[in-house]
Amino acid sequence: MTTTKMNWRAIDADPRFQALHRKKSQFLWGLMIFSMVYYFLLPIGAAYFQELFKIKVWGPVNIGLLFALSEFVVAWLIAFIYSRKANAEFDSMAQDIVNDAHNLGA
């Protein structure tokens, strides 16, 4: 196996890498903002909307408990959305950049 030296400055200056970084950052910031807002809705709801959170849904299960459990579902959903987007878009963009970097280094 041969090792090639990567020209990281050239990769960083590559407009495709900059586009990938910008696209990925915007997507991740959007996911993070959504997740933070959803996360803080639980303590806000528990503090200011107690009557809503106390509504019984089934036996001892109330809306507050369901909302708290939905935090786990939302976390898995965010991970699923990111993996789909990464597999469909980000990984192929990154692979093109890596392939070109290897071809230039060889």
PDB file of C-alpha atoms in Angstrom:
ATOM      1  CA  MET A   1       0.000   0.000   0.000  1.00  0.00           C
ATOM      2  CA  THR A   2       1.388   3.364  -0.953  1.00  0.00           C
ATOM      3  CA  THR A   3       0.937   6.466   1.055  1.00  0.00           C
ATOM      4  CA  THR A   4       0.358   9.759  -0.684  1.00  0.00           C
ATOM      5  CA  LYS A   5       0.836  13.143   0.821  1.00  0.00           C
ATOM      6  CA  MET A   6      -2.287  15.211   0.758  1.00  0.00           C
ATOM      7  CA  ASN A   7      -2.150  18.859  -0.100  1.00  0.00           C
ATOM      8  CA  TRP A   8      -4.608  20.015   2.549  1.00  0.00           C
ATOM      9  CA  ARG A   9      -4.312  23.653   1.569  1.00  0.00           C
ATOM     10  CA  ALA A  10      -5.347  22.813  -1.985  1.00  0.00           C
ATOM     11  CA  ILE A  11      -8.280  20.759  -0.706  1.00  0.00           C
ATOM     12  CA  ASP A  12      -9.329  23.586   1.603  1.00  0.00           C
ATOM     13  CA  ALA A  13      -9.111  26.065  -1.277  1.00  0.00           C
ATOM     14  CA  ASP A  14     -11.125  23.801  -3.598  1.00  0.00           C
ATOM     15  CA  PRO A  15     -14.502  25.453  -4.297  1.00  0.00           C
ATOM     16  CA  ARG A  16     -16.190  22.028  -4.138  1.00  0.00           C
ATOM     17  CA  PHE A  17     -14.872  21.498  -0.602  1.00  0.00           C
ATOM     18  CA  GLN A  18     -16.015  24.954   0.419  1.00  0.00           C
ATOM     19  CA  ALA A  19     -19.456  24.259  -1.072  1.00  0.00           C
ATOM     20  CA  LEU A  20     -19.611  20.922   0.772  1.00  0.00           C
ATOM     21  CA  HIS A  21     -18.595  22.542   4.053  1.00  0.00           C
ATOM     22  CA  ARG A  22     -21.110  25.369   3.634  1.00  0.00           C
ATOM     23  CA  LYS A  23     -23.936  23.009   2.670  1.00  0.00           C
ATOM     24  CA  LYS A  24     -23.213  20.589   5.494  1.00  0.00           C
ATOM     25  CA  SER A  25     -22.861  23.390   8.056  1.00  0.00           C
ATOM     26  CA  GLN A  26     -26.173  24.980   7.073  1.00  0.00           C
ATOM     27  CA  PHE A  27     -27.931  21.630   7.240  1.00  0.00           C
ATOM     28  CA  LEU A  28     -26.433  20.778  10.636  1.00  0.00           C
ATOM     29  CA  TRP A  29     -27.218  24.216  12.082  1.00  0.00           C
ATOM     30  CA  GLY A  30     -30.828  23.773  10.995  1.00  0.00           C
ATOM     31  CA  LEU A  31     -31.019  20.360  12.661  1.00  0.00           C
ATOM     32  CA  MET A  32     -29.371  21.697  15.804  1.00  0.00           C
ATOM     33  CA  ILE A  33     -31.730  24.678  16.089  1.00  0.00           C
ATOM     34  CA  PHE A  34     -34.735  22.413  15.602  1.00  0.00           C
ATOM     35  CA  SER A  35     -33.483  19.937  18.207  1.00  0.00           C
ATOM     36  CA  MET A  36     -32.712  22.667  20.758  1.00  0.00           C
ATOM     37  CA  VAL A  37     -36.140  24.267  20.328  1.00  0.00           C
ATOM     38  CA  TYR A  38     -37.843  20.881  20.651  1.00  0.00           C
ATOM     39  CA  TYR A  39     -35.738  19.992  23.684  1.00  0.00           C
ATOM     40  CA  PHE A  40     -36.562  23.213  25.532  1.00  0.00           C
ATOM     41  CA  LEU A  41     -40.271  22.908  24.780  1.00  0.00           C
ATOM     42  CA  LEU A  42     -40.459  20.204  27.460  1.00  0.00           C
ATOM     43  CA  PRO A  43     -39.344  22.298  30.458  1.00  0.00           C
ATOM     44  CA  ILE A  44     -41.178  25.352  29.124  1.00  0.00           C
ATOM     45  CA  GLY A  45     -44.349  23.318  28.698  1.00  0.00           C
ATOM     46  CA  ALA A  46     -43.965  21.713  32.107  1.00  0.00           C
ATOM     47  CA  ALA A  47     -43.516  25.122  33.734  1.00  0.00           C
ATOM     48  CA  TYR A  48     -46.048  27.277  31.862  1.00  0.00           C
ATOM     49  CA  PHE A  49     -48.569  24.833  30.368  1.00  0.00           C
ATOM     50  CA  GLN A  50     -49.086  22.449  33.263  1.00  0.00           C
ATOM     51  CA  GLU A  51     -52.786  21.956  32.589  1.00  0.00           C
ATOM     52  CA  LEU A  52     -52.054  20.853  29.029  1.00  0.00           C
ATOM     53  CA  PHE A  53     -49.303  18.494  30.137  1.00  0.00           C
ATOM     54  CA  LYS A  54     -51.582  16.952  32.805  1.00  0.00           C
ATOM     55  CA  ILE A  55     -54.243  15.823  30.321  1.00  0.00           C
ATOM     56  CA  LYS A  56     -54.611  12.053  30.608  1.00  0.00           C
ATOM     57  CA  VAL A  57     -54.266  10.093  27.393  1.00  0.00           C
ATOM     58  CA  TRP A  58     -54.425   6.501  28.629  1.00  0.00           C
ATOM     59  CA  GLY A  59     -54.446   5.448  32.259  1.00  0.00           C
ATOM     60  CA  PRO A  60     -51.615   7.225  34.088  1.00  0.00           C
ATOM     61  CA  VAL A  61     -50.042   8.343  30.790  1.00  0.00           C
ATOM     62  CA  ASN A  62     -50.447  12.049  30.153  1.00  0.00           C
ATOM     63  CA  ILE A  63     -49.401  14.449  27.411  1.00  0.00           C
ATOM     64  CA  GLY A  64     -46.346  15.574  29.377  1.00  0.00           C
ATOM     65  CA  LEU A  65     -45.038  12.033  29.612  1.00  0.00           C
ATOM     66  CA  LEU A  66     -45.707  11.404  25.921  1.00  0.00           C
ATOM     67  CA  PHE A  67     -43.934  14.623  25.025  1.00  0.00           C
ATOM     68  CA  ALA A  68     -40.944  13.623  27.165  1.00  0.00           C
ATOM     69  CA  LEU A  69     -40.797  10.226  25.470  1.00  0.00           C
ATOM     70  CA  SER A  70     -41.107  11.900  22.069  1.00  0.00           C
ATOM     71  CA  GLU A  71     -37.721  13.520  22.740  1.00  0.00           C
ATOM     72  CA  PHE A  72     -36.144  10.101  22.105  1.00  0.00           C
ATOM     73  CA  VAL A  73     -38.108   9.629  18.901  1.00  0.00           C
ATOM     74  CA  VAL A  74     -37.089  13.072  17.675  1.00  0.00           C
ATOM     75  CA  ALA A  75     -33.416  12.376  18.453  1.00  0.00           C
ATOM     76  CA  TRP A  76     -33.525   9.160  16.411  1.00  0.00           C
ATOM     77  CA  LEU A  77     -35.415  10.956  13.651  1.00  0.00           C
ATOM     78  CA  ILE A  78     -32.756  13.667  13.468  1.00  0.00           C
ATOM     79  CA  ALA A  79     -30.033  11.001  13.259  1.00  0.00           C
ATOM     80  CA  PHE A  80     -31.988   9.232  10.496  1.00  0.00           C
ATOM     81  CA  ILE A  81     -32.502  12.457   8.533  1.00  0.00           C
ATOM     82  CA  TYR A  82     -28.814  13.315   8.794  1.00  0.00           C
ATOM     83  CA  SER A  83     -27.676   9.852   7.711  1.00  0.00           C
ATOM     84  CA  ARG A  84     -30.005   9.926   4.696  1.00  0.00           C
ATOM     85  CA  LYS A  85     -28.761  13.358   3.643  1.00  0.00           C
ATOM     86  CA  ALA A  86     -25.116  12.409   4.230  1.00  0.00           C
ATOM     87  CA  ASN A  87     -25.429   9.173   2.263  1.00  0.00           C
ATOM     88  CA  ALA A  88     -27.328  10.811  -0.578  1.00  0.00           C
ATOM     89  CA  GLU A  89     -25.366  14.020  -0.934  1.00  0.00           C
ATOM     90  CA  PHE A  90     -22.443  14.793   1.367  1.00  0.00           C
ATOM     91  CA  ASP A  91     -20.600  11.481   1.026  1.00  0.00           C
ATOM     92  CA  SER A  92     -20.549  11.571  -2.788  1.00  0.00           C
ATOM     93  CA  MET A  93     -19.336  15.163  -2.789  1.00  0.00           C
ATOM     94  CA  ALA A  94     -16.573  14.286  -0.318  1.00  0.00           C
ATOM     95  CA  GLN A  95     -15.602  11.158  -2.277  1.00  0.00           C
ATOM     96  CA  ASP A  96     -15.163  13.211  -5.472  1.00  0.00           C
ATOM     97  CA  ILE A  97     -12.860  15.596  -3.640  1.00  0.00           C
ATOM     98  CA  VAL A  98     -10.848  12.719  -2.122  1.00  0.00           C
ATOM     99  CA  ASN A  99     -10.540  10.954  -5.487  1.00  0.00           C
ATOM    100  CA  ASP A 100      -9.246  14.103  -7.150  1.00  0.00           C
ATOM    101  CA  ALA A 101      -6.822  14.706  -4.289  1.00  0.00           C
ATOM    102  CA  HIS A 102      -5.437  11.159  -4.660  1.00  0.00           C
ATOM    103  CA  ASN A 103      -5.142  11.566  -8.440  1.00  0.00           C
ATOM    104  CA  LEU A 104      -3.238  14.814  -8.058  1.00  0.00           C
ATOM    105  CA  GLY A 105      -0.969  13.356  -5.384  1.00  0.00           C
ATOM    106  CA  ALA A 106      -0.132  10.220  -7.398  1.00  0.00           C
TER     107      ALA A 106
END
